[in-house]
């Protein structure tokens, strides 16, 4: 088994899917000759040629809209948006076309496509290279939304996304691209979309997170363990659909829950998950569900690290929940 | 349909050029710029180049986190700025326009403050480096999202028309930007409104790694103006005098009520796209070397020397002075110190609602 970074796992998934199915095409800004600005598509154009790995003009509307058309026509497009922050010129295509094609045509036309994008902060990118826009997508009926946090998951989930019959927004925390390494099998394996992972078992409190905040969440759980508190840690992996069953089972046992994500707090995935927990487990909760999130400001450059949930911020919030 | 007859012909087959590669004046009209102005152009070009070199040091020493090299764009930058009524007209620039900032007269300490993202940044450290702006000088703060500033430039120009302010909105961007929907939407609207907007493509033939042929099938960017019913000018952007004269002509044409125009300044980017880019992956070194032989600074210096306006003593003196000024400004900016954490919560809205107040308090408590 090879040890891989998250970005290498993405590259491997794309390579394997292109080899498996010749209808899979990869395209986006700089994905061909340069291999992507983060090198997610490195080597693919050399291997599969410029017809299957296409350097596009600088237009997210064209990229996402073209993916819809290709998918409707029978291909399996995997489009790259260079940064999640730049999905917005293509947002209309994602929301008006991709998300609603199956519904508006009564299931006659579909758009099985993947839109990959690096997301999140912590790389000194300022507010147009740091945003976590998953809530925008989750708010749109007709899309699936995945946010990965490990190399192993990235490969298995991306392969599932390519084979999925719906449009999948696939978000990759750029802060983790090269920060983590783990063993990733060479063989073909899939991780189902919509299934959370339990990263750590514990009975005192449930910590729910996804994407890059998993790093700080796991660190906080370790610190809590050192102080004798056993936290169960859930990685949502898919934020739409999110794994309600795994979440509710855990919280029903622990009675205490903290949800951590670096996306802004207002109308967020964290808000959705904690609201659902309150609705469904009101009687079993020992404390109100609490959110630790990014702030409701544009992502600031100078306070790059402070914006994201820090271990201290998570521990302070956990204390509030535990002491309630 | 072009709405007027101009001194410079739009849609010329060859790029408009007034200086030969050897620095000779080859225009069909008399040069009417005085000695001080010509030397001023050169001073700004050299300052821009030396600023670019200084930025490389900033990134190497870890003092800044992102630079977008502008070497090769200096003639275009200086031509654009000096053709404007600086401080009166509005500029809608993009991230590669640091030389333009120099020529517009943005104080060096502000430029460095923005590059450091610290308390010396008039924009309070909000954006990544290479995103300048200045309300005082009517320079719309740069936005990273490519071409997103083009409809706002059109809007400002429409406002200038409606409010009869006698101003012009000048908007710059790269060749890649011309593929975005915003580009077409903005230019079309400005054209329809006959607004005083001048759209300027600094065409360096690459959008990161994507070369011109993969960006557009149009023969030139200037040709695209046909689609909007406005004139399109193709100019040698390594020639500071051509850049200046065409821009001046087009800006004054717009000011006089003739409407929008598109100018393509053909330049070359000598450095990588940004500090995060490795340009050897997509373009041969020989191409860069060949382009360096057409350096706009060398060409203009030859011109000045031929007219007896410049020599190596003047060159040395100028460079020593600029090096000193840059270092002094950098030190002054560094001395301002970090942007305070709570600045993060200012300017989100005109007043802080409860949720931002709560979040601000959380951070202040945490840092206490
Ligand atoms: C909407 C959007 N998409 C993608 C990017 C990422 N990006 C930054 S610069 C760039 C290339 C721009 O090229 P061009 O417009 O030709 O200007 P140049 O950098 O060559 O001066 C890209 C793709 C972005 N900033 N905004």
XYZ file of C-alpha atoms and ligand atoms in Angstrom:
718
model
C 0.000 0.000 0.000
C 1.277 3.441 -0.823
C 1.408 6.385 1.538
C -0.328 9.363 -0.027
C -1.234 12.941 0.583
C -4.798 14.064 0.040
C -3.953 15.669 -3.289
C -2.217 12.492 -4.477
C -5.286 10.470 -3.518
C -7.439 12.808 -5.607
C -5.070 12.399 -8.519
C -5.153 8.623 -8.141
C -8.950 8.532 -8.039
C -9.179 10.590 -11.233
C -6.577 8.436 -12.938
C -8.344 5.210 -12.006
C -11.768 6.466 -13.034
C -10.466 7.725 -16.374
C -8.849 4.352 -17.004
C -12.013 2.507 -15.996
C -14.501 4.523 -18.050
C -13.578 6.344 -21.233
C -16.579 8.631 -20.830
C -14.885 10.286 -17.862
C -13.373 13.635 -18.883
C -11.538 16.126 -16.721
C -11.476 19.824 -17.423
C -11.010 23.244 -15.869
C -8.609 26.166 -15.691
C -4.970 25.039 -15.824
C -5.777 21.349 -15.312
C -4.037 20.173 -18.477
C -0.561 21.340 -19.279
C 0.166 22.549 -15.768
C -1.670 19.720 -14.025
C -3.807 22.042 -11.927
C -2.593 24.827 -9.657
C -2.531 22.337 -6.772
C -1.415 19.521 -9.104
C -4.556 17.444 -8.619
C -4.555 16.564 -12.310
C -0.787 16.252 -12.727
C 0.187 13.823 -15.465
C -3.355 13.127 -16.631
C -3.161 15.092 -19.860
C 0.068 13.323 -20.800
C -1.658 10.017 -20.156
C -5.129 10.613 -21.590
C -4.546 13.404 -24.066
C -5.949 16.909 -24.463
C -9.390 15.652 -25.527
C -10.024 14.038 -22.162
C -8.101 16.503 -20.012
C -9.065 19.940 -21.264
C -7.573 23.307 -20.387
C -10.604 25.581 -20.495
C -11.019 29.297 -21.010
C -11.283 31.277 -17.785
C -15.005 30.887 -17.280
C -16.647 28.974 -14.477
C -20.045 29.449 -16.112
C -18.705 27.744 -19.227
C -17.032 24.997 -17.215
C -20.027 24.062 -15.076
C -22.585 24.682 -17.802
C -20.609 22.570 -20.260
C -20.405 19.794 -17.678
C -24.203 19.778 -17.536
C -24.428 19.432 -21.294
C -21.778 16.735 -21.514
C -23.409 14.796 -18.702
C -26.849 15.091 -20.261
C -25.336 13.773 -23.470
C -23.887 10.714 -21.769
C -20.410 11.562 -20.570
C -19.089 11.630 -17.010
C -17.537 15.081 -16.643
C -15.332 15.976 -13.703
C -14.888 19.735 -13.662
C -12.377 21.563 -11.517
C -13.106 24.996 -10.121
C -9.741 26.430 -9.185
C -10.907 27.698 -5.799
C -14.342 27.216 -4.228
C -14.467 31.023 -4.063
C -14.659 31.107 -7.859
C -17.685 28.902 -8.202
C -19.883 31.970 -8.092
C -19.574 33.024 -11.734
C -20.692 29.422 -12.414
C -23.201 29.339 -9.579
C -26.117 30.008 -11.893
C -25.190 26.966 -13.955
C -24.859 24.857 -10.829
C -28.077 26.053 -9.237
C -30.306 26.707 -12.251
C -29.086 23.945 -14.544
C -27.200 21.137 -12.810
C -29.290 20.992 -9.649
C -32.649 21.127 -11.360
C -32.239 19.245 -14.614
C -33.551 15.894 -13.333
C -36.456 17.555 -11.520
C -37.572 19.926 -14.219
C -37.477 17.276 -16.908
C -39.378 14.775 -14.811
C -36.318 12.538 -14.728
C -35.858 12.501 -18.510
C -32.562 14.360 -18.461
C -29.915 14.007 -15.764
C -26.551 15.569 -14.995
C -24.229 12.968 -13.489
C -21.237 15.227 -13.013
C -18.680 16.179 -10.403
C -17.551 19.699 -9.631
C -14.343 19.555 -7.598
C -13.079 22.549 -5.714
C -10.426 23.389 -3.121
C -12.098 24.953 -0.116
C -11.379 26.618 3.212
C -8.742 28.833 4.749
C -5.494 28.725 6.640
C -3.272 29.310 3.642
C -3.056 33.105 3.772
C -5.382 33.434 0.827
C -7.584 36.280 1.984
C -11.308 36.237 1.448
C -11.318 35.062 -2.153
C -9.150 32.006 -1.591
C -10.455 30.857 1.784
C -14.207 30.546 1.794
C -16.230 27.479 2.752
C -19.366 27.845 0.629
C -20.893 24.391 1.262
C -24.045 25.864 2.786
C -24.832 27.601 -0.513
C -24.890 24.219 -2.216
C -26.626 22.392 0.601
C -29.387 24.972 0.377
C -30.052 23.999 -3.226
C -32.224 20.949 -3.777
C -30.764 18.639 -6.401
C -27.086 18.614 -5.498
C -24.996 16.273 -3.377
C -22.225 17.826 -1.340
C -19.114 16.070 -0.098
C -16.339 17.616 2.002
C -13.362 15.327 2.532
C -10.823 15.284 5.339
C -8.455 12.356 4.735
C -6.503 10.916 1.785
C -8.171 7.495 2.133
C -11.657 8.999 2.070
C -10.774 11.328 -0.768
C -9.994 8.509 -3.121
C -13.026 6.399 -2.186
C -15.451 9.296 -2.136
C -14.265 10.864 -5.373
C -14.641 7.538 -7.157
C -18.170 7.269 -5.791
C -18.869 10.827 -6.911
C -17.726 10.095 -10.463
C -20.052 7.079 -10.608
C -22.958 8.833 -8.908
C -25.977 9.597 -11.054
C -26.437 13.060 -9.554
C -24.414 16.249 -9.687
C -21.910 16.123 -6.838
C -20.089 19.137 -5.431
C -16.816 17.725 -4.162
C -14.951 19.978 -1.764
C -11.309 19.497 -0.833
C -9.831 21.498 2.063
C -6.702 22.983 0.519
C -5.078 23.372 3.925
C -4.972 19.553 4.116
C -3.748 18.867 0.577
C -0.217 18.166 1.733
C -0.594 18.290 5.488
C -1.652 14.669 6.016
C -0.343 11.377 4.721
C -1.804 7.963 5.151
C -1.904 4.565 3.527
C -4.226 4.464 0.556
C -4.939 1.126 -1.133
C -3.981 0.755 -4.788
C -7.170 -1.139 -5.521
C -10.594 0.042 -6.478
C -12.656 0.845 -3.404
C -15.631 3.115 -2.891
C -16.838 5.070 0.123
C -20.560 5.702 -0.012
C -21.821 9.278 -0.252
C -24.057 10.064 2.722
C -22.240 7.942 5.279
C -20.353 9.536 8.174
C -17.233 8.057 9.782
C -16.724 7.621 13.486
C -13.131 8.748 13.980
C -12.994 8.109 17.697
C -15.325 6.405 20.138
C -16.372 7.844 23.455
C -19.366 8.202 25.711
C -19.087 11.650 27.315
C -19.713 14.047 24.470
C -20.139 13.898 20.684
C -17.950 16.163 18.569
C -19.225 16.464 15.016
C -17.183 18.051 12.270
C -16.104 17.653 8.642
C -13.405 18.888 6.298
C -10.373 20.735 7.604
C -11.770 21.323 11.093
C -11.443 17.584 11.690
C -7.778 18.258 12.479
C -8.491 20.600 15.389
C -11.501 18.545 16.463
C -9.393 15.392 16.826
C -6.696 17.318 18.675
C -9.280 18.714 21.051
C -10.640 15.187 21.617
C -7.150 13.998 22.520
C -6.676 16.824 24.982
C -10.030 16.018 26.493
C -9.025 12.356 26.801
C -5.889 13.413 28.651
C -8.218 15.141 31.107
C -10.363 12.005 31.422
C -13.219 12.979 29.119
C -14.010 10.571 26.309
C -15.306 12.324 23.218
C -16.896 10.508 20.306
C -15.767 12.170 17.081
C -17.879 12.013 13.941
C -16.667 13.120 10.523
C -19.755 13.863 8.421
C -17.853 13.509 5.114
C -21.056 14.196 3.192
C -22.903 17.341 4.174
C -25.746 16.624 1.783
C -27.161 14.135 2.414
C -25.667 14.057 5.916
C -25.727 10.918 8.002
C -28.514 11.611 10.442
C -28.587 8.081 11.761
C -24.972 7.942 12.870
C -25.218 11.398 14.408
C -28.441 10.771 16.329
C -27.276 7.365 17.573
C -24.161 8.905 19.017
C -25.822 11.932 20.587
C -28.569 9.761 22.048
C -25.812 7.919 23.919
C -23.695 10.889 25.014
C -26.441 13.481 25.512
C -23.961 16.248 24.746
C -22.920 17.583 21.383
C -20.605 20.124 19.887
C -20.551 20.795 16.153
C -17.378 22.281 14.697
C -16.867 23.770 11.244
C -14.877 26.646 9.826
C -17.711 27.867 7.602
C -19.527 30.986 8.788
C -22.111 30.291 11.462
C -25.206 31.981 10.018
C -27.453 29.524 8.125
C -24.702 26.916 8.099
C -24.425 23.137 7.928
C -23.590 23.282 11.643
C -26.835 25.156 12.247
C -28.773 22.536 10.335
C -27.260 19.561 12.119
C -27.605 21.042 15.608
C -31.174 22.137 14.901
C -32.072 18.617 13.812
C -30.497 17.177 16.941
C -32.533 19.589 19.092
C -35.730 18.645 17.320
C -35.267 14.925 17.430
C -33.446 14.359 20.704
C -34.768 17.172 22.841
C -35.629 14.849 25.728
C -32.321 13.031 25.744
C -30.039 16.045 25.654
C -28.113 16.885 28.815
C -27.027 20.256 27.425
C -27.980 22.447 24.472
C -26.107 21.602 21.258
C -23.389 24.162 20.680
C -21.700 25.303 17.469
C -18.071 26.320 17.024
C -17.728 27.968 13.658
C -16.010 30.512 11.490
C -17.196 34.081 11.873
C -19.858 35.927 9.921
C -17.316 38.241 8.364
C -15.698 37.865 4.984
C -12.646 35.689 5.583
C -9.890 38.061 6.773
C -6.291 37.913 5.586
C -4.499 39.291 8.627
C -6.389 37.052 11.081
C -6.137 33.974 8.880
C -5.587 31.439 11.677
C -7.790 33.105 14.253
C -10.836 32.911 11.997
C -10.932 29.128 12.005
C -12.065 27.140 15.065
C -8.936 26.740 17.149
C -8.358 23.896 19.592
C -8.761 26.405 22.432
C -12.083 27.599 21.066
C -13.292 24.013 20.755
C -12.176 23.152 24.292
C -13.853 26.263 25.725
C -17.100 25.361 24.012
C -16.805 21.728 25.119
C -16.409 22.926 28.696
C -19.632 24.888 28.351
C -21.473 21.793 27.147
C -19.938 19.502 29.768
C -20.495 21.907 32.661
C -24.071 22.668 31.730
C -20.756 50.255 -36.256
C -18.115 52.602 -34.905
C -19.559 55.826 -33.699
C -16.813 58.258 -34.599
C -13.760 58.774 -36.717
C -10.590 58.922 -34.696
C -6.969 59.880 -35.006
C -5.876 56.362 -34.119
C -7.563 53.820 -36.326
C -9.324 51.073 -34.405
C -8.962 47.464 -35.547
C -5.562 48.023 -37.114
C -3.915 44.929 -38.559
C -0.656 45.609 -36.766
C -0.411 46.770 -33.173
C -0.078 50.535 -32.901
C 3.578 51.337 -32.218
C 5.247 54.732 -31.930
C 8.725 53.640 -30.849
C 10.802 51.211 -32.868
C 12.535 48.375 -31.012
C 15.664 50.530 -31.195
C 13.894 53.374 -29.462
C 13.320 55.626 -32.458
C 10.212 57.770 -32.712
C 8.349 56.389 -35.729
C 4.954 58.032 -35.264
C 3.268 60.005 -38.056
C 2.875 62.972 -35.727
C 5.093 65.227 -33.640
C 5.990 64.205 -30.121
C 4.474 66.843 -27.857
C 5.621 65.709 -24.412
C 8.169 67.811 -22.602
C 11.446 66.587 -21.204
C 10.234 66.393 -17.606
C 7.220 64.300 -18.597
C 9.333 61.869 -20.598
C 11.767 61.481 -17.736
C 8.819 61.077 -15.393
C 7.548 58.166 -17.494
C 10.943 56.547 -17.245
C 11.226 57.161 -13.515
C 7.858 55.484 -12.960
C 8.801 52.528 -15.143
C 12.059 51.969 -13.286
C 10.299 52.379 -9.937
C 7.727 49.801 -10.997
C 10.463 47.369 -12.044
C 12.422 47.850 -8.847
C 9.247 47.419 -6.824
C 8.707 44.096 -8.566
C 12.241 43.067 -7.616
C 11.615 44.175 -4.046
C 8.473 42.057 -3.894
C 10.543 39.006 -4.809
C 12.712 39.723 -1.762
C 9.602 40.118 0.395
C 8.337 36.714 -0.624
C 11.744 35.044 -0.261
C 12.164 36.417 3.242
C 8.634 35.393 4.193
C 7.461 38.952 4.813
C 4.609 38.580 2.390
C 2.675 35.543 1.217
C 1.711 36.293 -2.376
C 3.024 38.333 -5.259
C 1.860 38.668 -8.846
C 4.922 39.768 -10.822
C 4.264 42.747 -13.081
C 7.645 43.035 -14.813
C 6.903 43.444 -18.514
C 3.723 45.425 -17.870
C 5.487 48.692 -16.926
C 5.041 50.537 -20.211
C 1.345 49.684 -20.220
C 0.971 50.736 -16.595
C 2.718 54.050 -17.020
C 0.910 54.765 -20.266
C -2.492 54.121 -18.708
C -1.862 56.163 -15.558
C -0.449 59.224 -17.261
C -3.256 59.276 -19.799
C -5.782 59.581 -16.982
C -6.667 62.637 -14.986
C -5.268 61.044 -11.879
C -7.383 61.602 -8.796
C -10.322 62.675 -10.962
C -10.969 59.735 -13.243
C -11.628 56.356 -11.675
C -9.456 53.295 -12.099
C -10.752 49.714 -11.756
C -7.507 47.732 -11.673
C -6.640 44.072 -11.186
C -3.983 42.329 -9.110
C -1.123 42.672 -11.612
C -1.313 46.463 -11.600
C 1.291 47.396 -9.006
C 3.226 49.416 -11.590
C -0.017 51.222 -12.287
C -0.294 52.042 -8.579
C 3.187 53.530 -8.671
C 2.312 55.701 -11.657
C -1.036 56.709 -10.162
C 0.811 58.062 -7.168
C -0.259 55.607 -4.464
C 2.126 56.205 -1.544
C 4.760 53.479 -1.341
C 4.100 52.938 2.347
C 0.492 52.051 1.525
C 1.634 49.636 -1.151
C 3.954 47.898 1.303
C 1.343 47.983 4.066
C -1.026 46.095 1.776
C 1.730 43.639 0.834
C 2.393 42.973 4.522
C -1.305 42.893 5.430
C -0.532 44.867 8.542
C -1.678 48.055 10.266
C -0.097 50.207 7.534
C -2.577 48.824 5.005
C -5.301 51.427 4.391
C -7.627 48.467 3.733
C -6.855 47.031 7.211
C -5.239 43.752 6.203
C -8.395 42.257 4.810
C -7.157 40.935 1.492
C -4.261 38.885 0.300
C -1.209 40.853 -0.923
C -1.201 42.463 -4.395
C -4.744 43.762 -3.960
C -4.349 47.543 -3.700
C -6.878 50.341 -3.871
C -7.264 53.945 -2.762
C -10.413 55.905 -2.157
C -8.405 59.130 -2.126
C -7.107 58.471 -5.622
C -10.339 56.954 -6.982
C -8.772 53.528 -7.320
C -11.415 50.852 -6.783
C -9.985 48.189 -4.460
C -8.860 45.127 -6.388
C -10.969 41.979 -6.106
C -9.433 38.537 -6.686
C -12.431 37.217 -8.558
C -11.438 37.645 -12.196
C -13.554 40.082 -14.238
C -15.931 40.757 -11.346
C -14.863 44.429 -11.426
C -15.947 44.973 -15.012
C -19.688 45.465 -14.462
C -18.919 47.844 -11.563
C -16.652 49.850 -13.890
C -19.523 50.045 -16.354
C -21.808 51.181 -13.548
C -19.418 53.889 -12.396
C -19.161 55.109 -15.968
C -22.943 55.220 -16.295
C -23.059 57.223 -13.077
C -20.413 59.577 -14.454
C -22.603 60.142 -17.482
C -25.822 60.600 -15.512
C -24.201 62.874 -12.962
C -22.249 64.779 -15.621
C -19.045 64.535 -13.639
C -16.770 64.756 -16.668
C -14.895 61.689 -15.435
C -13.907 58.495 -17.196
C -13.813 54.974 -15.725
C -10.739 53.037 -16.808
C -10.818 49.291 -16.185
C -7.897 46.893 -16.616
C -7.726 43.081 -16.795
C -5.801 40.254 -18.400
C -6.636 38.251 -21.497
C -8.092 35.466 -19.361
C -10.681 37.843 -17.966
C -12.189 38.266 -21.416
C -13.644 34.743 -21.177
C -15.760 35.454 -18.123
C -19.427 36.270 -18.511
C -18.949 39.393 -16.398
C -16.607 40.786 -19.013
C -19.169 40.560 -21.777
C -22.018 41.706 -19.557
C -20.158 44.770 -18.310
C -18.790 45.920 -21.635
C -22.086 45.418 -23.382
C -23.925 47.509 -20.803
C -21.377 50.333 -20.907
C -21.526 50.322 -24.703
C -25.327 50.385 -24.800
C -25.348 53.278 -22.360
C -22.697 55.157 -24.299
C -20.916 55.500 -20.980
C -17.414 56.966 -20.544
C -15.711 53.639 -19.863
C -12.372 52.511 -21.236
C -11.687 48.800 -20.950
C -8.030 47.871 -21.134
C -6.705 44.377 -21.650
C -3.108 43.895 -20.560
C -2.651 40.914 -22.804
C 0.382 38.939 -21.631
C -0.826 35.890 -23.571
C -1.215 33.652 -20.529
C -3.905 33.130 -17.920
C -1.731 31.235 -15.455
C -0.758 28.333 -17.747
C -3.521 28.625 -20.308
C -2.124 30.236 -23.437
C -3.909 32.612 -25.732
C -4.960 29.930 -28.216
C -6.743 28.001 -25.475
C -8.398 31.138 -24.164
C -10.005 32.498 -27.297
C -10.287 31.836 -30.987
C -10.457 35.551 -31.694
C -7.490 36.865 -33.667
C -7.036 39.712 -31.214
C -8.775 40.865 -28.037
C -9.347 44.229 -29.708
C -11.453 42.453 -32.347
C -13.990 41.567 -29.684
C -15.045 45.207 -29.573
C -16.837 44.639 -32.884
C -19.445 42.603 -31.050
C -20.344 45.514 -28.799
C -20.293 48.268 -31.406
C -17.351 50.082 -29.863
C -13.858 50.733 -31.223
C -11.078 48.276 -30.355
C -7.443 49.346 -30.403
C -4.536 46.965 -30.591
C -1.386 48.512 -29.180
C 2.218 47.518 -28.544
C 2.092 47.578 -24.760
C 5.862 47.323 -24.470
C 5.985 50.817 -26.006
C 5.225 53.342 -23.304
C 4.552 56.173 -25.754
C 2.104 54.154 -27.827
C 0.373 53.033 -24.636
C 0.188 56.612 -23.427
C -0.957 58.265 -26.660
C -3.622 55.699 -27.515
C -4.935 55.661 -23.959
C -4.985 59.447 -23.865
C -6.836 59.604 -27.140
C -9.377 57.005 -26.095
C -9.940 58.436 -22.622
C -10.525 61.943 -23.971
C -12.765 60.525 -26.670
C -14.890 58.898 -23.969
C -14.826 62.052 -21.877
C -16.176 64.022 -24.804
C -19.246 61.767 -24.950
C -18.261 59.260 -27.633
C -18.849 56.285 -25.334
C -16.948 53.182 -24.381
C -13.860 51.716 -25.985
C -11.664 48.654 -25.706
C -7.868 48.837 -25.785
C -5.599 45.828 -25.993
C -2.061 46.465 -24.790
C 0.157 43.591 -25.883
C 2.648 42.952 -23.116
C 4.612 40.015 -21.749
C 4.875 38.734 -18.190
C 8.504 37.962 -17.468
C 7.914 36.285 -14.130
C 5.665 33.392 -13.194
C 1.944 34.055 -12.846
C 2.372 34.389 -9.091
C 4.597 33.274 -6.271
C 2.599 30.012 -6.258
C 3.292 29.264 -9.905
C 6.007 27.345 -11.724
C 5.982 28.715 -15.254
C 8.531 26.224 -16.572
C 5.690 23.700 -16.608
C 3.926 25.444 -19.446
C 6.217 27.768 -21.367
C 9.736 27.372 -22.722
C 12.496 29.445 -21.197
C 13.537 30.450 -24.716
C 10.214 32.256 -25.141
C 10.767 34.241 -21.951
C 14.357 35.037 -22.932
C 13.240 36.268 -26.339
C 10.608 38.477 -24.727
C 13.163 39.903 -22.330
C 15.087 41.202 -25.327
C 12.073 43.445 -25.981
C 12.157 44.915 -22.473
C 10.053 48.099 -22.403
C 12.498 49.832 -20.060
C 15.474 49.237 -22.338
C 13.539 50.445 -25.349
C 12.478 53.674 -23.706
C 15.909 54.292 -22.223
C 17.376 54.036 -25.737
C 14.848 56.619 -26.860
C 15.833 58.996 -24.070
C 19.538 58.472 -24.707
C 19.159 59.200 -28.401
C 17.566 62.509 -27.492
C 20.378 63.322 -25.099
C 18.029 63.121 -22.116
C 19.644 60.197 -20.360
C 22.990 58.585 -19.574
C 24.428 56.057 -17.157
C 25.147 58.672 -14.523
C 21.478 59.647 -14.515
C 20.541 55.981 -14.448
C 22.713 55.244 -11.425
C 21.453 58.266 -9.581
C 17.838 57.350 -10.261
C 18.245 53.748 -9.177
C 20.069 54.703 -5.984
C 17.312 57.142 -5.110
C 14.508 54.662 -5.825
C 16.239 51.884 -3.869
C 16.517 54.217 -0.923
C 12.893 55.344 -1.160
C 11.601 51.798 -1.423
C 13.582 50.625 1.578
C 12.494 53.627 3.659
C 8.826 53.034 2.776
C 9.107 49.346 3.576
C 10.630 50.081 6.957
C 7.943 52.616 7.711
C 5.250 50.091 6.784
C 6.849 47.347 8.877
C 7.004 49.667 11.859
C 3.206 49.953 11.856
C 2.934 46.441 13.317
C 0.260 43.776 13.027
C -3.362 44.483 12.261
C -5.224 44.102 15.575
C -7.355 40.964 15.782
C -10.609 42.805 16.406
C -10.291 44.668 13.096
C -11.667 41.472 11.642
C -15.134 42.509 12.765
C -15.099 46.075 11.446
C -16.593 47.160 8.103
C -18.619 43.995 7.571
C -21.681 46.233 7.642
C -22.039 49.921 8.420
C -22.773 48.968 12.044
C -22.076 45.737 13.939
C -25.234 43.692 14.562
C -25.511 41.515 17.677
C -24.021 38.413 16.134
C -20.814 40.151 15.102
C -20.685 41.869 18.480
C -20.858 38.433 20.143
C -18.204 36.982 17.887
C -15.917 39.945 18.463
C -16.245 39.539 22.204
C -15.453 35.833 21.914
C -12.174 36.598 20.177
C -11.213 39.388 22.567
C -11.897 37.126 25.561
C -9.895 34.360 23.965
C -6.919 36.638 23.398
C -7.027 38.165 26.836
C -13.399 33.929 -11.188
C -11.994 33.462 -11.011
N -11.620 32.263 -11.485
C -10.361 31.818 -11.304
C -9.442 32.575 -10.638
C -8.036 32.054 -10.424
N -7.100 32.829 -11.236
C -6.419 33.865 -10.697
S -5.525 34.666 -11.830
C -6.017 33.636 -13.081
C -5.529 33.889 -14.470
C -5.862 35.264 -14.950
O -5.278 35.494 -16.183
P -5.457 36.848 -16.973
O -6.844 37.345 -16.829
O -4.952 36.616 -18.340
O -4.512 37.879 -16.211
P -2.937 37.756 -15.965
O -2.795 37.077 -14.626
O -2.361 36.972 -17.077
O -2.402 39.138 -15.913
C -6.874 32.669 -12.580
C -7.451 31.584 -13.376
C -9.867 33.825 -10.147
N -9.026 34.631 -9.477
N -11.127 34.254 -10.345
